[in-house]
mmCIF file of C-alpha atoms and ligand atoms in Angstrom:
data_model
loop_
_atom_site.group_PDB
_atom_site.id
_atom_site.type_symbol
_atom_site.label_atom_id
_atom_site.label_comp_id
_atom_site.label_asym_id
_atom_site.label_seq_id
_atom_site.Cartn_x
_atom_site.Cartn_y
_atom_site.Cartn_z
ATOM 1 C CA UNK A 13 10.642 -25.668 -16.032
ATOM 2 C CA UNK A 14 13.167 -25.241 -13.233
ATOM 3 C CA UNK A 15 12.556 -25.646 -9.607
ATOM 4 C CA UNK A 16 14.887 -25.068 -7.027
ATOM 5 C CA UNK A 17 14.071 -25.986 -3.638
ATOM 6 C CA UNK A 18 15.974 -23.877 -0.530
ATOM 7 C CA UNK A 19 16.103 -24.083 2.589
ATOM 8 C CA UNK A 20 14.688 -21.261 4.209
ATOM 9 C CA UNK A 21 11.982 -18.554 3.459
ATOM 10 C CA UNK A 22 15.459 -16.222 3.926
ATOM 11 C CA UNK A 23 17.102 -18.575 1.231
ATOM 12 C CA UNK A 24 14.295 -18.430 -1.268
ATOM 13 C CA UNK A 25 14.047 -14.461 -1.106
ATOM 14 C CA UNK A 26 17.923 -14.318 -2.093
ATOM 15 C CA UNK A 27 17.940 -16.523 -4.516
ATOM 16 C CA UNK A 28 15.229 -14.421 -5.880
ATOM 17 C CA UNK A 29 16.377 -11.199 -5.332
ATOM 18 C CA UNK A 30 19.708 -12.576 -7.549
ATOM 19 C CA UNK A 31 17.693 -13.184 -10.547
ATOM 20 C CA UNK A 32 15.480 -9.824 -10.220
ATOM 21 C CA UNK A 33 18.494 -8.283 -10.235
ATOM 22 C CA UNK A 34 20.530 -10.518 -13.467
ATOM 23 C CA UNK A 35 17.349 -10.295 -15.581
ATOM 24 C CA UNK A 36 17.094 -6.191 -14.844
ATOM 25 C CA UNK A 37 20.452 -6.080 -16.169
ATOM 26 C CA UNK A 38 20.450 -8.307 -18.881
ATOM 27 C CA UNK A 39 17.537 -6.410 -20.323
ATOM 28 C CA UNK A 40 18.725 -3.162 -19.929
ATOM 29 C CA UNK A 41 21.558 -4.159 -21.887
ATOM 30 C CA UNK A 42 19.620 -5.785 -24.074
ATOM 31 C CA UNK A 43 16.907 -3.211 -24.737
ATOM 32 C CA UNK A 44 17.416 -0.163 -22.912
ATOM 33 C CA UNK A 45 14.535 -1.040 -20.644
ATOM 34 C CA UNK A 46 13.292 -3.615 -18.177
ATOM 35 C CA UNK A 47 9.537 -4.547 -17.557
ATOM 36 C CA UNK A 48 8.058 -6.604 -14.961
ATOM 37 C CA UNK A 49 5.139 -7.483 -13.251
ATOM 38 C CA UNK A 50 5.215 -7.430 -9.673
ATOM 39 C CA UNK A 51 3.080 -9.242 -7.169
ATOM 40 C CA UNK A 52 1.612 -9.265 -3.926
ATOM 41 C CA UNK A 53 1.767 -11.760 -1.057
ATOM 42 C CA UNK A 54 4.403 -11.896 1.534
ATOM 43 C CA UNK A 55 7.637 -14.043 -0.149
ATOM 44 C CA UNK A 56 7.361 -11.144 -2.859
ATOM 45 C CA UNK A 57 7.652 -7.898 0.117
ATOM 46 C CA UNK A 58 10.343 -9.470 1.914
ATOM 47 C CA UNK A 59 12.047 -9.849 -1.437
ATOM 48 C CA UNK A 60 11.253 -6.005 -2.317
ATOM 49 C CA UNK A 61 12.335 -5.197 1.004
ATOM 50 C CA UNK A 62 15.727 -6.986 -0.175
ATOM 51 C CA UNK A 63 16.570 -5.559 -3.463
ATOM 52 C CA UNK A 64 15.853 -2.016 -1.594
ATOM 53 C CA UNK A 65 18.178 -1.976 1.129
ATOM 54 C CA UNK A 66 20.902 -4.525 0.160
ATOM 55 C CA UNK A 67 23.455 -2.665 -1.473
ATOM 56 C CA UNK A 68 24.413 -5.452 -3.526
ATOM 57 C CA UNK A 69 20.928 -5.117 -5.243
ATOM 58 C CA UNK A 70 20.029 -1.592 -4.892
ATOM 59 C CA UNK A 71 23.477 -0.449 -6.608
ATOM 60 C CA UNK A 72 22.918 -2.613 -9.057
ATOM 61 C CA UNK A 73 18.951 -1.931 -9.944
ATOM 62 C CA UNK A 74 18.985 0.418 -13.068
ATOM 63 C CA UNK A 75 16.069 1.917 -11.593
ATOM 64 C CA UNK A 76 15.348 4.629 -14.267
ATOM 65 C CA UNK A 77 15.095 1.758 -17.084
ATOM 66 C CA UNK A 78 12.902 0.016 -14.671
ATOM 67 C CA UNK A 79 9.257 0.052 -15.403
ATOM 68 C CA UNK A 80 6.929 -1.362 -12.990
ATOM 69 C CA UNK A 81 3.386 -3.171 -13.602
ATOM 70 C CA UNK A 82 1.303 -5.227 -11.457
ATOM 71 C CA UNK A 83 0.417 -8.474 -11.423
ATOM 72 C CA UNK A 84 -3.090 -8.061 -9.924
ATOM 73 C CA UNK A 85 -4.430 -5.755 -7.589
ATOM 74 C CA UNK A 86 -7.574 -5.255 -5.028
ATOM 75 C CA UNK A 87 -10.227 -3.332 -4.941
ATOM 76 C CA UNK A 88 -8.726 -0.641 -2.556
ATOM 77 C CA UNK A 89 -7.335 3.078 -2.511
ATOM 78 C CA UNK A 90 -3.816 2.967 -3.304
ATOM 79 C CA UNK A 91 -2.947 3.993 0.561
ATOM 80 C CA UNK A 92 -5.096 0.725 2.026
ATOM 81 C CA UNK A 93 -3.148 -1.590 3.772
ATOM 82 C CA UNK A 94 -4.021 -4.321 1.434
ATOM 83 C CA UNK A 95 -3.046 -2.834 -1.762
ATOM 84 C CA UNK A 96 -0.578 -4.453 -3.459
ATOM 85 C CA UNK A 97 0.631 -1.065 -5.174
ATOM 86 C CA UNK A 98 0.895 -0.135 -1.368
ATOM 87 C CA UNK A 99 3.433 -2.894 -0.297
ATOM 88 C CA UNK A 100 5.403 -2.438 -2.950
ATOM 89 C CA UNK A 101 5.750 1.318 -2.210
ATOM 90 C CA UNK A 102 6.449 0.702 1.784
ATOM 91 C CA UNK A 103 8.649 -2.104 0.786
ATOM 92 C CA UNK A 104 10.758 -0.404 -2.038
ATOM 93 C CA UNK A 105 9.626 1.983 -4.230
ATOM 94 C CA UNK A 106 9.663 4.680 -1.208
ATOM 95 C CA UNK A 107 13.490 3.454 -1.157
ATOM 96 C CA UNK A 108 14.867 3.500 -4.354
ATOM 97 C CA UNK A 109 14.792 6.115 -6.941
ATOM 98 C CA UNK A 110 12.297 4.663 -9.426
ATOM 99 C CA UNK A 111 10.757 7.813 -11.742
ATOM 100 C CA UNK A 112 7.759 8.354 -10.924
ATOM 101 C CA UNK A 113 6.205 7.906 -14.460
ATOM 102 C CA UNK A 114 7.649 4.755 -14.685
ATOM 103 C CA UNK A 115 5.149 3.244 -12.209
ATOM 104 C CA UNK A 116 1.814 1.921 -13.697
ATOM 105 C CA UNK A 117 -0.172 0.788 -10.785
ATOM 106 C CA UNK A 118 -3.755 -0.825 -11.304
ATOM 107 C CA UNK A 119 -6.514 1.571 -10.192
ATOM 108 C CA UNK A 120 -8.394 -1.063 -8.689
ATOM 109 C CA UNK A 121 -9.986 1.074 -6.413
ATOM 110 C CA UNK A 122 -12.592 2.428 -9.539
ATOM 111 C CA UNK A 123 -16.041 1.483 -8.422
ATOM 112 C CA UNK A 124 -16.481 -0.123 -11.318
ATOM 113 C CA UNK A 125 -14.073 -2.947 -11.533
ATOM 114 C CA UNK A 126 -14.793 -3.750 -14.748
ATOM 115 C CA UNK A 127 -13.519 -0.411 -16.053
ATOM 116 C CA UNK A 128 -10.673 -0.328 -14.106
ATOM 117 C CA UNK A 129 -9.424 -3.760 -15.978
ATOM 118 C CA UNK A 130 -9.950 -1.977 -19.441
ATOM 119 C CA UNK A 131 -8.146 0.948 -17.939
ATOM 120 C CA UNK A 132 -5.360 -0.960 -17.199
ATOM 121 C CA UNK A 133 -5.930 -2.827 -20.600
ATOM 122 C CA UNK A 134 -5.592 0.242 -22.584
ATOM 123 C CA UNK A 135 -1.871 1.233 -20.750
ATOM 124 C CA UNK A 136 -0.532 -2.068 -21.888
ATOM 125 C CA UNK A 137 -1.478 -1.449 -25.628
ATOM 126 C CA UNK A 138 -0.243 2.014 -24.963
ATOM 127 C CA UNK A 139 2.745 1.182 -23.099
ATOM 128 C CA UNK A 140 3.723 -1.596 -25.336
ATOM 129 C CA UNK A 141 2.593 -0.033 -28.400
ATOM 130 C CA UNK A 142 0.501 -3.127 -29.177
ATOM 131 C CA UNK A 143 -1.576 -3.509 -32.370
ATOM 132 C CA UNK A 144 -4.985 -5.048 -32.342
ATOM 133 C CA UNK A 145 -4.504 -8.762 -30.813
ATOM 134 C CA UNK A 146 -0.814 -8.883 -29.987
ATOM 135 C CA UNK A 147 0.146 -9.482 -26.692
ATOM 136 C CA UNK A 148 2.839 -7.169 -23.992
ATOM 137 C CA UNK A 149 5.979 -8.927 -23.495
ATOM 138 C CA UNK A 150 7.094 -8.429 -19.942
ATOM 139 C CA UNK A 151 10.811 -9.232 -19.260
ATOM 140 C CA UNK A 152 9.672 -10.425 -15.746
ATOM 141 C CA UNK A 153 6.761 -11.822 -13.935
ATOM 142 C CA UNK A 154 6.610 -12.509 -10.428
ATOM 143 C CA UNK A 155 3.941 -14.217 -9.189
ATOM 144 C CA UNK A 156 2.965 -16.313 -5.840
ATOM 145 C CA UNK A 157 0.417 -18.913 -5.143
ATOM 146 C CA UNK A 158 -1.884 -19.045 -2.524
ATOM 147 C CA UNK A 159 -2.549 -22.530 -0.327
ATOM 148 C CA UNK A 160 -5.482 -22.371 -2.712
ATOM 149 C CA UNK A 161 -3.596 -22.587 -6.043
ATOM 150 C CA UNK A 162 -4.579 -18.865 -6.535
ATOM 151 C CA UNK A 163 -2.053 -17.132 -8.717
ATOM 152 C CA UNK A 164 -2.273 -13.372 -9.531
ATOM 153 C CA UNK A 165 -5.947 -12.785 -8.863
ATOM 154 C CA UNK A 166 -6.710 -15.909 -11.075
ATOM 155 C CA UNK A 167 -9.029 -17.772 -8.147
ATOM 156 C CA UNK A 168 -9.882 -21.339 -8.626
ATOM 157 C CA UNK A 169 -13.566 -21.586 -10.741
ATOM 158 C CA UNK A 170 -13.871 -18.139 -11.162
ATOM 159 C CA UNK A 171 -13.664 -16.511 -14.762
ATOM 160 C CA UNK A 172 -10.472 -15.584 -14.521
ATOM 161 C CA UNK A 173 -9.392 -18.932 -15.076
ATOM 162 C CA UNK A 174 -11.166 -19.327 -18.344
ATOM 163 C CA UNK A 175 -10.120 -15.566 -19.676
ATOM 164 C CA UNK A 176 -7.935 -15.519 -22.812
ATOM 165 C CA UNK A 177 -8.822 -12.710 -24.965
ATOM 166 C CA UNK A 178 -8.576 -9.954 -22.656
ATOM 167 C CA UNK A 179 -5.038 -8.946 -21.324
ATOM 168 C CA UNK A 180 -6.813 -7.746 -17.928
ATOM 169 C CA UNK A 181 -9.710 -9.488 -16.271
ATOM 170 C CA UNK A 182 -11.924 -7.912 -13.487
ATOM 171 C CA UNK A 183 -12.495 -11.255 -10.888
ATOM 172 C CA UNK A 184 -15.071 -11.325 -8.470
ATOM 173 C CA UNK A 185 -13.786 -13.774 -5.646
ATOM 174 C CA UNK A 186 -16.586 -15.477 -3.796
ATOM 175 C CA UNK A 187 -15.328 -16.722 -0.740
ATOM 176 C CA UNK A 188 -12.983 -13.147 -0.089
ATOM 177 C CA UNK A 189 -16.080 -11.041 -0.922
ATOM 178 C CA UNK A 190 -14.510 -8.986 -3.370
ATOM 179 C CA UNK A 191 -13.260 -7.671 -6.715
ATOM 180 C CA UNK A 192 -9.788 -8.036 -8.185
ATOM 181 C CA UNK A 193 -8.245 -7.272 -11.317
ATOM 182 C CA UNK A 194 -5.844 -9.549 -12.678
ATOM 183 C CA UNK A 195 -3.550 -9.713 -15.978
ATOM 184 C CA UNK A 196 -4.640 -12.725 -17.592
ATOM 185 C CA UNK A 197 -3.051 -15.866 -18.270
ATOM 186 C CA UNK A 198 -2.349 -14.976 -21.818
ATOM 187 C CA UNK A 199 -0.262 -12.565 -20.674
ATOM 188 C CA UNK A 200 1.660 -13.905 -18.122
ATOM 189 C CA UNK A 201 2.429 -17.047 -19.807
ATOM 190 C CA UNK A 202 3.722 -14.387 -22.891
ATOM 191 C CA UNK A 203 6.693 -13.151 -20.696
ATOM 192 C CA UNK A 204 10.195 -13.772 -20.935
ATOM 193 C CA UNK A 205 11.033 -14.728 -17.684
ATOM 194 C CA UNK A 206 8.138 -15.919 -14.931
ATOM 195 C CA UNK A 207 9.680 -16.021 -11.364
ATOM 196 C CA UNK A 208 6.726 -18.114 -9.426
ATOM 197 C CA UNK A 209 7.597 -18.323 -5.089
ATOM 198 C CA UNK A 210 5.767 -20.230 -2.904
ATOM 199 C CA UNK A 211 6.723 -20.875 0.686
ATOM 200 C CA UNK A 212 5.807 -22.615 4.132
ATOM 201 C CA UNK A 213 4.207 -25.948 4.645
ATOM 202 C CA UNK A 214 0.807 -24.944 4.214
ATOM 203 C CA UNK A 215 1.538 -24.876 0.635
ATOM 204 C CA UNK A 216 2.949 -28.351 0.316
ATOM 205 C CA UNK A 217 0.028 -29.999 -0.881
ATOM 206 C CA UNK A 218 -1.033 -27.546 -3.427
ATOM 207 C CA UNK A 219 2.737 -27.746 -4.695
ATOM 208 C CA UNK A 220 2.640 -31.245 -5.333
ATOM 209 C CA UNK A 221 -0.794 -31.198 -6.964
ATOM 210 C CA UNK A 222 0.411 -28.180 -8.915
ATOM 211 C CA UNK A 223 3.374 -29.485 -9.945
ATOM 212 C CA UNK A 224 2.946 -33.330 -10.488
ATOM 213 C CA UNK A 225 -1.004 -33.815 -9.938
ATOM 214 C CA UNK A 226 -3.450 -34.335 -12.832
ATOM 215 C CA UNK A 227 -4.213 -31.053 -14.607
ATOM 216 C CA UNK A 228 -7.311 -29.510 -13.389
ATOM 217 C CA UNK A 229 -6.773 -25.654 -14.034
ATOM 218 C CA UNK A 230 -9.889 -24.657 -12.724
ATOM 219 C CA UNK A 231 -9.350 -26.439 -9.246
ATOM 220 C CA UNK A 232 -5.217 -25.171 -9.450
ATOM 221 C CA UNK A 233 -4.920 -22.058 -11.750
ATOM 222 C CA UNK A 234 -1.322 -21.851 -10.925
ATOM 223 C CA UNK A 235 -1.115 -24.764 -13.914
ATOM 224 C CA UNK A 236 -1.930 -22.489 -16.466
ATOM 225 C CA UNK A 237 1.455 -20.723 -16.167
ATOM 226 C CA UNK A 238 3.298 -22.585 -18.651
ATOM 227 C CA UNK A 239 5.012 -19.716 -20.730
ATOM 228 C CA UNK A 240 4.833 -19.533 -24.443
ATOM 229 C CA UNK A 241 8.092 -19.421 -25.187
ATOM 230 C CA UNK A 242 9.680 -17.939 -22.214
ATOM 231 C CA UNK A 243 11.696 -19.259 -18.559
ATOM 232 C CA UNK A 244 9.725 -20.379 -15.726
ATOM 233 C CA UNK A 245 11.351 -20.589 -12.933
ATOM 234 C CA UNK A 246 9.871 -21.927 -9.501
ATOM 235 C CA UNK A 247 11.868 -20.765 -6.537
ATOM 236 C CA UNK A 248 10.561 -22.886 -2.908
ATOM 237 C CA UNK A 249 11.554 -23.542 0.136
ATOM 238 C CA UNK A 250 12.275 -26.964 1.862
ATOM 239 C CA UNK A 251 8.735 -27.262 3.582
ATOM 240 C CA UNK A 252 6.767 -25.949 0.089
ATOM 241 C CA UNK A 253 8.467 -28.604 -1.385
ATOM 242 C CA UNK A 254 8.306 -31.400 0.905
ATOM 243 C CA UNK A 255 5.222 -33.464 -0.496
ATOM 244 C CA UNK A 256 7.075 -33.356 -3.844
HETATM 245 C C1 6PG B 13 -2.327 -11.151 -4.059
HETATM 246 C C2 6PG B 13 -1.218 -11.825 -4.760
HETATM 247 C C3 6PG B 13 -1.336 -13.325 -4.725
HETATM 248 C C4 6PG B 13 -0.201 -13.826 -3.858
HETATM 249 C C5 6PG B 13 -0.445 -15.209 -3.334
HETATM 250 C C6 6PG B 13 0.660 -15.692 -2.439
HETATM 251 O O1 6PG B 13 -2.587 -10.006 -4.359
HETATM 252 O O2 6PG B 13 -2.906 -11.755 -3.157
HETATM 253 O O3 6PG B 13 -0.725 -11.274 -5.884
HETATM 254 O O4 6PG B 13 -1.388 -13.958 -5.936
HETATM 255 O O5 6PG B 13 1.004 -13.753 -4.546
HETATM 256 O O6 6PG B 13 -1.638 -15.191 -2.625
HETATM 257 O O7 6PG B 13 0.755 -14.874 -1.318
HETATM 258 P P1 6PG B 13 1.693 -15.233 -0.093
HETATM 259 O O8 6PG B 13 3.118 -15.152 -0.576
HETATM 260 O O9 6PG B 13 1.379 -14.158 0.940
HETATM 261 O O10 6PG B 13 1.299 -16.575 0.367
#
């Protein structure tokens, strides 16, 4: 695992935005396409915000090789100000010249939840071309964690946590009142790269106790990320990181 700790919020999203951009690349040369999982939370739109109107980034995106997934989503129309699908769009994708078809939001918004995580499910197999049991490998995920531990929609003692033989889980979250649907740990921890940011002091504790505290993955699902085989990276800032 690699953390870096920087200084700034401003720092962090940078830093970030560099290694968006080097692992887009490097895939693209590497397999004609780039894949990544995006998520929601506000380090992750000021980064989108970044790699959109920094020329440094957006020149550099090979945004018709790019093809976007999600991370987890809420129960909401696509146009709601809390969907995730919808930050991205304001932040980015209404900037940059992604193909449309190359944009595989979750339809979270299905009244049945459920259904919309088997939904999303069956574009992964498709997508990926998956056989029976094998699992999508993402060249990116991005994820944040919540002063909770939260990662993704993975809430702490909810069945998400447990979840490892679906790729997409349908979460009900007590204490918001609400569905989610999340790609499961499996999956996330079967990516090649996973980007985790986490900012502000109000995370510090749950850092430390994510980081270096006893493993309890129902109390701190952000532990489960430990990928397979791939890079995790933990990008911070200075007051994230100050209890560490
Ligand atoms: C969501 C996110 C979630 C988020 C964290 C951190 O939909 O809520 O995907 O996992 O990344 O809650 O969010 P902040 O960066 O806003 O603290």
């Amino acid at each position: 695992m690699d953390l870096r700790i920087f200084s700034d919020p401003t720092e962090v999203t940078r830093a970030a935005a560099d290694e968006f951009t080097r692992i887009a690349v490097e895939a693209v040369a590497q397999t004609s396409l780039f894949t990544v999982a995006l998520s929601g939370g506000s380090t992750p739109r000021a980064l989108y915000s970044l790699l959109a109107e920094d020329p440094q980034y957006r020149d550099r995106l090979p945004c018709n090789q790019m093809y976007l997934f999600w991370g987890d989503e809420r129960a909401v129309p696509p146009d709601h100000p809390d969907s995730n699908y919808r930050m991205t769009k304001d932040a980015m994708l209404s900037k940059l010249p992604v193909p449309e078809g190359n944009i595989h939001r979750i339809h979270a918004e299905a009244i049945d939840a459920k259904k919309a995580a088997e939904d999303y499910e069956n574009e992964l197999k498709q997508f990926f071309r998956l056989a029976s049991g094998e699992l999508p490998r993402l060249d990116l995920v991005l994820l944040g964690m919540g002063p909770d531990g939260h990662t993704a929609s993975i809430f702490p003692y909810t069945s998400a946590v447990q979840e490892r033989e679906r790729l997409v889980a349908d979460v009900y979250v007590e204490k918001l009142k609400t569905h989610r649907v999340t790609l499961t740990v499996p999956v996330l921890n079967h990516a090649i790269h996973v980007l985790f940011l986490a900012c502000g002091a109000e995370k510090a504790d749950t850092l430390k106790a994510v980081l270096q505290g006893e493993r309890s993955p129902n109390q701190y699902p952000s532990q489960l990320i430990q990928p397979t085989y791939g890079k995790l990276t933990w990008m911070v800032d200075r007051a994230a990181a100050s209890k560490l």
